[in-house]
Amino acid sequence: LGFTETLVTLSISLLSVSLVVPLVKRCTVAFNCVWPQGKTWLDVLAKNKAEEKIWLIAAPSIVCFDGSHWQLCMFLLVALPLYVFLGVPYAVVEGDARYVPNKFLFKWKAWQEGNEWVAAAKRQSSALHKGPLHMAPNYAFLTRFVEHVAKVLLPLIVVSDLQVRTRMVLIASVGFAMWLSVAICAPYLERKTSVLTKWMKFFAFWAMLIGAIKAFTSEDTDMIFDGVLVAGVVVIFVCLTAQLCTMTARKSPVAMFKAD
């Protein structure tokens, strides 16, 4: 029983934290098909002639949305959202299943006072003091929830067959949301760690934003935007360094107990 329990706990931890991105990416590949020009979903559902059908990019021998592939897609359309949803209470406690009893799995109304998911994230983040990396308990749920959603959305967007411009805008939007969450709610008790995290998230958003802008401009202007990207990196580095050097570290009070 002990080995089985350990195996289940480890599996939950991996599935809710480390394996989210690769699993979502692999599931998205199943929907990534080659669409002939003018082809619509109605045409696919009507099952037109074989030469007009669409093909799976990862395996050109498979006809999309037909036979076993159609069954796989129907399964993933149910299983993937359920996996993402059930992964939230575990993701916000860093995969530690001890903080998520079965009766907490569907307590999803996080905006309500005393919500079990929020309380579990707060308890888990307060259990062990991690020095400069100790999370702010009041914002632990929000910080980890945003990270979990980003882990799901980014692979979906990157692997999808959306237009390049649409994908770049969506990626930049996710980057903005990630930066905004840490800019408004400091994720760590140590101020310097929070500042470092904030500027790192902003750097990622800045790179995503420049990429999105380049998708709407001609190749002749690529060098200009590359220069803007480099200039932004320099400004971010200077601002980060200046803020870290002028800021005093705040030592969080930690209760220590000694045995008699």
PDB file of C-alpha atoms in Angstrom:
ATOM      1  CA  LEU A   1       0.000   0.000   0.000  1.00  0.00           C
ATOM      2  CA  GLY A   2       2.848   2.373   0.814  1.00  0.00           C
ATOM      3  CA  PHE A   3       4.505   1.822  -2.565  1.00  0.00           C
ATOM      4  CA  THR A   4       1.208   2.259  -4.417  1.00  0.00           C
ATOM      5  CA  GLU A   5       0.422   5.448  -2.539  1.00  0.00           C
ATOM      6  CA  THR A   6       3.875   6.838  -3.297  1.00  0.00           C
ATOM      7  CA  LEU A   7       3.515   5.938  -6.970  1.00  0.00           C
ATOM      8  CA  VAL A   8       0.111   7.620  -7.209  1.00  0.00           C
ATOM      9  CA  THR A   9       1.377  10.736  -5.422  1.00  0.00           C
ATOM     10  CA  LEU A  10       4.393  10.962  -7.713  1.00  0.00           C
ATOM     11  CA  SER A  11       2.215  10.508 -10.799  1.00  0.00           C
ATOM     12  CA  ILE A  12      -0.135  13.278  -9.697  1.00  0.00           C
ATOM     13  CA  SER A  13       2.820  15.576  -9.060  1.00  0.00           C
ATOM     14  CA  LEU A  14       4.294  14.944 -12.510  1.00  0.00           C
ATOM     15  CA  LEU A  15       0.969  15.198 -14.354  1.00  0.00           C
ATOM     16  CA  SER A  16      -0.021  18.458 -12.673  1.00  0.00           C
ATOM     17  CA  VAL A  17       3.339  20.265 -12.878  1.00  0.00           C
ATOM     18  CA  SER A  18       6.152  18.846 -14.995  1.00  0.00           C
ATOM     19  CA  LEU A  19       4.231  17.037 -17.756  1.00  0.00           C
ATOM     20  CA  VAL A  20       1.551  19.633 -18.483  1.00  0.00           C
ATOM     21  CA  VAL A  21       3.351  21.228 -21.426  1.00  0.00           C
ATOM     22  CA  PRO A  22       4.444  18.026 -23.232  1.00  0.00           C
ATOM     23  CA  LEU A  23       1.052  16.363 -22.716  1.00  0.00           C
ATOM     24  CA  VAL A  24      -0.922  19.345 -23.999  1.00  0.00           C
ATOM     25  CA  LYS A  25       1.465  19.694 -26.927  1.00  0.00           C
ATOM     26  CA  ARG A  26       1.051  16.044 -27.908  1.00  0.00           C
ATOM     27  CA  CYS A  27      -2.728  16.288 -27.653  1.00  0.00           C
ATOM     28  CA  THR A  28      -2.759  19.402 -29.830  1.00  0.00           C
ATOM     29  CA  VAL A  29      -0.830  17.597 -32.569  1.00  0.00           C
ATOM     30  CA  ALA A  30      -3.850  15.335 -33.027  1.00  0.00           C
ATOM     31  CA  PHE A  31      -5.872  18.330 -34.284  1.00  0.00           C
ATOM     32  CA  ASN A  32      -3.146  19.842 -36.449  1.00  0.00           C
ATOM     33  CA  CYS A  33      -4.221  18.998 -39.986  1.00  0.00           C
ATOM     34  CA  VAL A  34      -3.486  20.235 -43.509  1.00  0.00           C
ATOM     35  CA  TRP A  35      -6.511  22.168 -44.699  1.00  0.00           C
ATOM     36  CA  PRO A  36      -6.968  22.583 -48.477  1.00  0.00           C
ATOM     37  CA  GLN A  37      -7.888  26.102 -49.521  1.00  0.00           C
ATOM     38  CA  GLY A  38     -11.606  26.681 -49.195  1.00  0.00           C
ATOM     39  CA  LYS A  39     -12.160  23.639 -47.008  1.00  0.00           C
ATOM     40  CA  THR A  40     -14.633  24.095 -44.137  1.00  0.00           C
ATOM     41  CA  TRP A  41     -15.726  22.077 -41.126  1.00  0.00           C
ATOM     42  CA  LEU A  42     -19.012  21.344 -42.893  1.00  0.00           C
ATOM     43  CA  ASP A  43     -17.102  19.763 -45.749  1.00  0.00           C
ATOM     44  CA  VAL A  44     -15.202  17.579 -43.321  1.00  0.00           C
ATOM     45  CA  LEU A  45     -18.298  16.481 -41.464  1.00  0.00           C
ATOM     46  CA  ALA A  46     -20.010  15.733 -44.771  1.00  0.00           C
ATOM     47  CA  LYS A  47     -17.103  13.390 -45.600  1.00  0.00           C
ATOM     48  CA  ASN A  48     -16.426  14.512 -49.135  1.00  0.00           C
ATOM     49  CA  LYS A  49     -14.385  12.595 -51.679  1.00  0.00           C
ATOM     50  CA  ALA A  50     -11.146  11.063 -50.460  1.00  0.00           C
ATOM     51  CA  GLU A  51      -8.984  13.424 -52.496  1.00  0.00           C
ATOM     52  CA  GLU A  52     -10.687  16.383 -50.827  1.00  0.00           C
ATOM     53  CA  LYS A  53     -10.175  15.181 -47.294  1.00  0.00           C
ATOM     54  CA  ILE A  54      -7.624  16.735 -44.988  1.00  0.00           C
ATOM     55  CA  TRP A  55      -4.554  14.991 -43.592  1.00  0.00           C
ATOM     56  CA  LEU A  56      -2.773  14.926 -40.259  1.00  0.00           C
ATOM     57  CA  ILE A  57       0.517  16.860 -40.418  1.00  0.00           C
ATOM     58  CA  ALA A  58       2.285  14.528 -37.991  1.00  0.00           C
ATOM     59  CA  ALA A  59       1.173  11.448 -39.971  1.00  0.00           C
ATOM     60  CA  PRO A  60       0.155  12.224 -43.577  1.00  0.00           C
ATOM     61  CA  SER A  61      -1.216   8.697 -44.028  1.00  0.00           C
ATOM     62  CA  ILE A  62      -4.017   9.462 -41.538  1.00  0.00           C
ATOM     63  CA  VAL A  63      -7.162  11.172 -42.787  1.00  0.00           C
ATOM     64  CA  CYS A  64      -8.315  13.796 -40.296  1.00  0.00           C
ATOM     65  CA  PHE A  65     -11.660  13.449 -38.552  1.00  0.00           C
ATOM     66  CA  ASP A  66     -12.422  10.095 -40.073  1.00  0.00           C
ATOM     67  CA  GLY A  67     -12.586   6.644 -38.500  1.00  0.00           C
ATOM     68  CA  SER A  68     -10.277   6.129 -35.517  1.00  0.00           C
ATOM     69  CA  HIS A  69      -8.946   9.697 -35.751  1.00  0.00           C
ATOM     70  CA  TRP A  70     -12.466  11.048 -35.288  1.00  0.00           C
ATOM     71  CA  GLN A  71     -12.872   8.853 -32.198  1.00  0.00           C
ATOM     72  CA  LEU A  72      -9.526  10.070 -30.845  1.00  0.00           C
ATOM     73  CA  CYS A  73     -10.533  13.703 -31.345  1.00  0.00           C
ATOM     74  CA  MET A  74     -13.854  13.174 -29.549  1.00  0.00           C
ATOM     75  CA  PHE A  75     -12.012  11.544 -26.656  1.00  0.00           C
ATOM     76  CA  LEU A  76      -9.453  14.371 -26.425  1.00  0.00           C
ATOM     77  CA  LEU A  77     -12.161  17.044 -26.560  1.00  0.00           C
ATOM     78  CA  VAL A  78     -13.546  15.558 -23.353  1.00  0.00           C
ATOM     79  CA  ALA A  79     -10.372  14.310 -21.660  1.00  0.00           C
ATOM     80  CA  LEU A  80      -8.108  17.332 -22.228  1.00  0.00           C
ATOM     81  CA  PRO A  81     -10.382  19.996 -20.650  1.00  0.00           C
ATOM     82  CA  LEU A  82     -11.083  17.613 -17.767  1.00  0.00           C
ATOM     83  CA  TYR A  83      -7.350  17.035 -17.276  1.00  0.00           C
ATOM     84  CA  VAL A  84      -6.632  20.766 -17.282  1.00  0.00           C
ATOM     85  CA  PHE A  85      -9.474  21.477 -14.856  1.00  0.00           C
ATOM     86  CA  LEU A  86      -8.606  18.703 -12.407  1.00  0.00           C
ATOM     87  CA  GLY A  87      -4.955  19.706 -12.610  1.00  0.00           C
ATOM     88  CA  VAL A  88      -5.615  23.163 -11.155  1.00  0.00           C
ATOM     89  CA  PRO A  89      -5.997  22.191  -7.452  1.00  0.00           C
ATOM     90  CA  TYR A  90      -2.802  20.127  -7.677  1.00  0.00           C
ATOM     91  CA  ALA A  91      -0.864  22.703  -9.683  1.00  0.00           C
ATOM     92  CA  VAL A  92      -1.494  25.438  -7.107  1.00  0.00           C
ATOM     93  CA  VAL A  93       0.082  23.239  -4.402  1.00  0.00           C
ATOM     94  CA  GLU A  94       3.040  22.259  -6.616  1.00  0.00           C
ATOM     95  CA  GLY A  95       1.654  18.767  -7.143  1.00  0.00           C
ATOM     96  CA  ASP A  96       1.501  17.882  -3.436  1.00  0.00           C
ATOM     97  CA  ALA A  97      -1.597  15.663  -3.280  1.00  0.00           C
ATOM     98  CA  ARG A  98      -1.610  15.731   0.538  1.00  0.00           C
ATOM     99  CA  TYR A  99      -3.241  19.162   0.401  1.00  0.00           C
ATOM    100  CA  VAL A 100      -6.000  18.111  -2.008  1.00  0.00           C
ATOM    101  CA  PRO A 101      -8.452  15.538  -0.617  1.00  0.00           C
ATOM    102  CA  ASN A 102     -10.900  14.087  -3.119  1.00  0.00           C
ATOM    103  CA  LYS A 103     -13.731  16.185  -1.727  1.00  0.00           C
ATOM    104  CA  PHE A 104     -11.813  19.345  -2.759  1.00  0.00           C
ATOM    105  CA  LEU A 105     -11.537  18.448  -6.465  1.00  0.00           C
ATOM    106  CA  PHE A 106     -14.640  20.329  -7.567  1.00  0.00           C
ATOM    107  CA  LYS A 107     -14.420  23.303  -5.193  1.00  0.00           C
ATOM    108  CA  TRP A 108     -13.564  25.537  -8.138  1.00  0.00           C
ATOM    109  CA  LYS A 109     -15.167  28.824  -7.057  1.00  0.00           C
ATOM    110  CA  ALA A 110     -11.875  30.438  -6.094  1.00  0.00           C
ATOM    111  CA  TRP A 111     -13.371  33.915  -5.769  1.00  0.00           C
ATOM    112  CA  GLN A 112     -15.449  32.846  -2.765  1.00  0.00           C
ATOM    113  CA  GLU A 113     -14.084  33.494   0.706  1.00  0.00           C
ATOM    114  CA  GLY A 114     -12.647  30.388   2.309  1.00  0.00           C
ATOM    115  CA  ASN A 115     -12.373  28.480  -0.960  1.00  0.00           C
ATOM    116  CA  GLU A 116     -10.629  25.138  -0.471  1.00  0.00           C
ATOM    117  CA  TRP A 117      -8.286  25.483  -3.483  1.00  0.00           C
ATOM    118  CA  VAL A 118      -7.079  28.899  -2.342  1.00  0.00           C
ATOM    119  CA  ALA A 119      -6.699  27.740   1.251  1.00  0.00           C
ATOM    120  CA  ALA A 120      -4.721  24.665   0.163  1.00  0.00           C
ATOM    121  CA  ALA A 121      -2.326  26.806  -1.884  1.00  0.00           C
ATOM    122  CA  LYS A 122      -1.849  29.127   1.078  1.00  0.00           C
ATOM    123  CA  ARG A 123      -1.165  26.253   3.490  1.00  0.00           C
ATOM    124  CA  GLN A 124       1.268  24.540   1.136  1.00  0.00           C
ATOM    125  CA  SER A 125       3.243  27.721   0.466  1.00  0.00           C
ATOM    126  CA  SER A 126       3.488  28.381   4.221  1.00  0.00           C
ATOM    127  CA  ALA A 127       4.534  24.875   5.259  1.00  0.00           C
ATOM    128  CA  LEU A 128       8.260  25.296   4.657  1.00  0.00           C
ATOM    129  CA  HIS A 129      10.200  28.544   4.600  1.00  0.00           C
ATOM    130  CA  LYS A 130      12.330  28.718   1.463  1.00  0.00           C
ATOM    131  CA  GLY A 131      14.267  31.876   2.125  1.00  0.00           C
ATOM    132  CA  PRO A 132      14.364  34.257  -0.877  1.00  0.00           C
ATOM    133  CA  LEU A 133      12.157  31.853  -2.843  1.00  0.00           C
ATOM    134  CA  HIS A 134       9.374  31.734  -0.270  1.00  0.00           C
ATOM    135  CA  MET A 135       6.109  32.575  -1.974  1.00  0.00           C
ATOM    136  CA  ALA A 136       3.642  35.110  -0.642  1.00  0.00           C
ATOM    137  CA  PRO A 137       0.893  32.860   0.776  1.00  0.00           C
ATOM    138  CA  ASN A 138      -1.890  35.308  -0.063  1.00  0.00           C
ATOM    139  CA  TYR A 139      -0.935  35.251  -3.759  1.00  0.00           C
ATOM    140  CA  ALA A 140       0.230  31.641  -4.054  1.00  0.00           C
ATOM    141  CA  PHE A 141      -2.989  30.490  -5.705  1.00  0.00           C
ATOM    142  CA  LEU A 142      -3.069  33.321  -8.244  1.00  0.00           C
ATOM    143  CA  THR A 143       0.608  32.986  -9.162  1.00  0.00           C
ATOM    144  CA  ARG A 144       0.488  29.240  -9.712  1.00  0.00           C
ATOM    145  CA  PHE A 145      -2.912  29.347 -11.414  1.00  0.00           C
ATOM    146  CA  VAL A 146      -1.657  31.820 -14.009  1.00  0.00           C
ATOM    147  CA  GLU A 147       1.421  29.640 -14.593  1.00  0.00           C
ATOM    148  CA  HIS A 148      -0.782  26.562 -15.033  1.00  0.00           C
ATOM    149  CA  VAL A 149      -3.029  28.301 -17.553  1.00  0.00           C
ATOM    150  CA  ALA A 150       0.012  29.592 -19.454  1.00  0.00           C
ATOM    151  CA  LYS A 151       1.456  26.060 -19.597  1.00  0.00           C
ATOM    152  CA  VAL A 152      -1.770  24.952 -21.272  1.00  0.00           C
ATOM    153  CA  LEU A 153      -2.364  27.885 -23.611  1.00  0.00           C
ATOM    154  CA  LEU A 154       1.132  28.372 -25.021  1.00  0.00           C
ATOM    155  CA  PRO A 155       1.504  24.811 -26.450  1.00  0.00           C
ATOM    156  CA  LEU A 156      -2.046  24.999 -27.815  1.00  0.00           C
ATOM    157  CA  ILE A 157      -1.280  28.244 -29.614  1.00  0.00           C
ATOM    158  CA  VAL A 158       2.173  27.270 -30.891  1.00  0.00           C
ATOM    159  CA  VAL A 159       1.161  23.886 -32.301  1.00  0.00           C
ATOM    160  CA  SER A 160      -2.192  25.060 -33.694  1.00  0.00           C
ATOM    161  CA  ASP A 161      -2.702  25.724 -37.396  1.00  0.00           C
ATOM    162  CA  LEU A 162      -3.883  29.291 -36.827  1.00  0.00           C
ATOM    163  CA  GLN A 163      -2.480  32.084 -38.963  1.00  0.00           C
ATOM    164  CA  VAL A 164       0.960  33.285 -37.900  1.00  0.00           C
ATOM    165  CA  ARG A 165      -0.304  36.752 -36.989  1.00  0.00           C
ATOM    166  CA  THR A 166      -3.086  35.322 -34.849  1.00  0.00           C
ATOM    167  CA  ARG A 167      -0.698  33.008 -33.061  1.00  0.00           C
ATOM    168  CA  MET A 168       1.822  35.755 -32.335  1.00  0.00           C
ATOM    169  CA  VAL A 169      -0.870  38.066 -30.946  1.00  0.00           C
ATOM    170  CA  LEU A 170      -2.236  35.301 -28.724  1.00  0.00           C
ATOM    171  CA  ILE A 171       1.255  34.405 -27.477  1.00  0.00           C
ATOM    172  CA  ALA A 172       1.952  38.066 -26.652  1.00  0.00           C
ATOM    173  CA  SER A 173      -1.403  38.261 -24.826  1.00  0.00           C
ATOM    174  CA  VAL A 174      -0.458  35.285 -22.654  1.00  0.00           C
ATOM    175  CA  GLY A 175       2.918  36.889 -21.940  1.00  0.00           C
ATOM    176  CA  PHE A 176       1.203  40.130 -20.938  1.00  0.00           C
ATOM    177  CA  ALA A 177      -1.138  38.293 -18.569  1.00  0.00           C
ATOM    178  CA  MET A 178       1.810  36.491 -16.950  1.00  0.00           C
ATOM    179  CA  TRP A 179       3.689  39.766 -16.443  1.00  0.00           C
ATOM    180  CA  LEU A 180       0.608  41.627 -15.185  1.00  0.00           C
ATOM    181  CA  SER A 181      -0.124  38.987 -12.553  1.00  0.00           C
ATOM    182  CA  VAL A 182       3.321  39.327 -10.937  1.00  0.00           C
ATOM    183  CA  ALA A 183       3.401  43.113 -11.402  1.00  0.00           C
ATOM    184  CA  ILE A 184       0.176  43.570  -9.445  1.00  0.00           C
ATOM    185  CA  CYS A 185       0.597  40.763  -6.920  1.00  0.00           C
ATOM    186  CA  ALA A 186       4.184  40.261  -5.733  1.00  0.00           C
ATOM    187  CA  PRO A 187       4.682  36.484  -5.860  1.00  0.00           C
ATOM    188  CA  TYR A 188       7.443  36.285  -3.226  1.00  0.00           C
ATOM    189  CA  LEU A 189       7.836  37.660   0.285  1.00  0.00           C
ATOM    190  CA  GLU A 190      11.402  38.738  -0.518  1.00  0.00           C
ATOM    191  CA  ARG A 191      11.061  41.994  -2.450  1.00  0.00           C
ATOM    192  CA  LYS A 192      14.202  41.508  -4.524  1.00  0.00           C
ATOM    193  CA  THR A 193      13.028  38.111  -5.705  1.00  0.00           C
ATOM    194  CA  SER A 194       9.669  39.571  -6.679  1.00  0.00           C
ATOM    195  CA  VAL A 195      11.350  42.411  -8.568  1.00  0.00           C
ATOM    196  CA  LEU A 196      13.613  39.974 -10.413  1.00  0.00           C
ATOM    197  CA  THR A 197      10.618  37.820 -11.351  1.00  0.00           C
ATOM    198  CA  LYS A 198       8.652  40.843 -12.523  1.00  0.00           C
ATOM    199  CA  TRP A 199      11.391  42.059 -14.848  1.00  0.00           C
ATOM    200  CA  MET A 200      12.026  38.548 -16.206  1.00  0.00           C
ATOM    201  CA  LYS A 201       8.325  38.216 -17.061  1.00  0.00           C
ATOM    202  CA  PHE A 202       8.407  41.649 -18.670  1.00  0.00           C
ATOM    203  CA  PHE A 203      11.437  40.645 -20.744  1.00  0.00           C
ATOM    204  CA  ALA A 204       9.535  37.592 -22.005  1.00  0.00           C
ATOM    205  CA  PHE A 205       6.508  39.755 -22.818  1.00  0.00           C
ATOM    206  CA  TRP A 206       8.713  42.306 -24.578  1.00  0.00           C
ATOM    207  CA  ALA A 207      10.185  39.615 -26.824  1.00  0.00           C
ATOM    208  CA  MET A 208       6.708  38.223 -27.561  1.00  0.00           C
ATOM    209  CA  LEU A 209       5.394  41.707 -28.338  1.00  0.00           C
ATOM    210  CA  ILE A 210       8.196  42.462 -30.787  1.00  0.00           C
ATOM    211  CA  GLY A 211       7.569  39.103 -32.458  1.00  0.00           C
ATOM    212  CA  ALA A 212       3.866  39.935 -32.805  1.00  0.00           C
ATOM    213  CA  ILE A 213       4.639  43.345 -34.317  1.00  0.00           C
ATOM    214  CA  LYS A 214       7.104  41.817 -36.793  1.00  0.00           C
ATOM    215  CA  ALA A 215       4.358  39.451 -37.969  1.00  0.00           C
ATOM    216  CA  PHE A 216       2.397  42.477 -39.233  1.00  0.00           C
ATOM    217  CA  THR A 217       5.316  44.217 -40.955  1.00  0.00           C
ATOM    218  CA  SER A 218       7.486  43.466 -43.962  1.00  0.00           C
ATOM    219  CA  GLU A 219      10.838  41.705 -43.795  1.00  0.00           C
ATOM    220  CA  ASP A 220      12.567  44.993 -44.652  1.00  0.00           C
ATOM    221  CA  THR A 221      11.815  46.274 -41.156  1.00  0.00           C
ATOM    222  CA  ASP A 222      13.072  43.190 -39.308  1.00  0.00           C
ATOM    223  CA  MET A 223      16.431  44.779 -38.578  1.00  0.00           C
ATOM    224  CA  ILE A 224      14.733  47.813 -37.075  1.00  0.00           C
ATOM    225  CA  PHE A 225      12.633  45.741 -34.699  1.00  0.00           C
ATOM    226  CA  ASP A 226      15.622  43.589 -33.833  1.00  0.00           C
ATOM    227  CA  GLY A 227      17.347  46.786 -32.748  1.00  0.00           C
ATOM    228  CA  VAL A 228      14.270  47.793 -30.738  1.00  0.00           C
ATOM    229  CA  LEU A 229      14.322  44.377 -29.062  1.00  0.00           C
ATOM    230  CA  VAL A 230      17.994  44.729 -28.123  1.00  0.00           C
ATOM    231  CA  ALA A 231      17.453  48.290 -26.883  1.00  0.00           C
ATOM    232  CA  GLY A 232      14.561  47.083 -24.744  1.00  0.00           C
ATOM    233  CA  VAL A 233      16.713  44.326 -23.279  1.00  0.00           C
ATOM    234  CA  VAL A 234      19.381  46.881 -22.343  1.00  0.00           C
ATOM    235  CA  VAL A 235      16.806  49.166 -20.713  1.00  0.00           C
ATOM    236  CA  ILE A 236      15.290  46.246 -18.802  1.00  0.00           C
ATOM    237  CA  PHE A 237      18.711  45.149 -17.562  1.00  0.00           C
ATOM    238  CA  VAL A 238      19.612  48.683 -16.437  1.00  0.00           C
ATOM    239  CA  CYS A 239      16.279  49.173 -14.655  1.00  0.00           C
ATOM    240  CA  LEU A 240      16.520  45.779 -12.980  1.00  0.00           C
ATOM    241  CA  THR A 241      20.080  46.355 -11.811  1.00  0.00           C
ATOM    242  CA  ALA A 242      19.314  49.834 -10.499  1.00  0.00           C
ATOM    243  CA  GLN A 243      16.236  48.635  -8.638  1.00  0.00           C
ATOM    244  CA  LEU A 244      18.034  45.686  -7.070  1.00  0.00           C
ATOM    245  CA  CYS A 245      20.991  47.826  -5.988  1.00  0.00           C
ATOM    246  CA  THR A 246      18.855  50.520  -4.381  1.00  0.00           C
ATOM    247  CA  MET A 247      16.406  48.155  -2.687  1.00  0.00           C
ATOM    248  CA  THR A 248      17.044  46.737   0.746  1.00  0.00           C
ATOM    249  CA  ALA A 249      16.191  43.092   1.263  1.00  0.00           C
ATOM    250  CA  ARG A 250      13.272  42.428   3.546  1.00  0.00           C
ATOM    251  CA  LYS A 251      13.752  39.532   5.897  1.00  0.00           C
ATOM    252  CA  SER A 252      10.469  37.815   6.506  1.00  0.00           C
ATOM    253  CA  PRO A 253       9.706  36.909  10.117  1.00  0.00           C
ATOM    254  CA  VAL A 254      10.000  33.181  10.624  1.00  0.00           C
ATOM    255  CA  ALA A 255       8.826  31.361  13.720  1.00  0.00           C
ATOM    256  CA  MET A 256      11.400  28.843  14.940  1.00  0.00           C
ATOM    257  CA  PHE A 257      10.665  26.211  17.546  1.00  0.00           C
ATOM    258  CA  LYS A 258      13.195  24.211  19.533  1.00  0.00           C
ATOM    259  CA  ALA A 259      12.566  21.049  21.507  1.00  0.00           C
ATOM    260  CA  ASP A 260      13.061  21.321  25.246  1.00  0.00           C
TER     261      ASP A 260
END
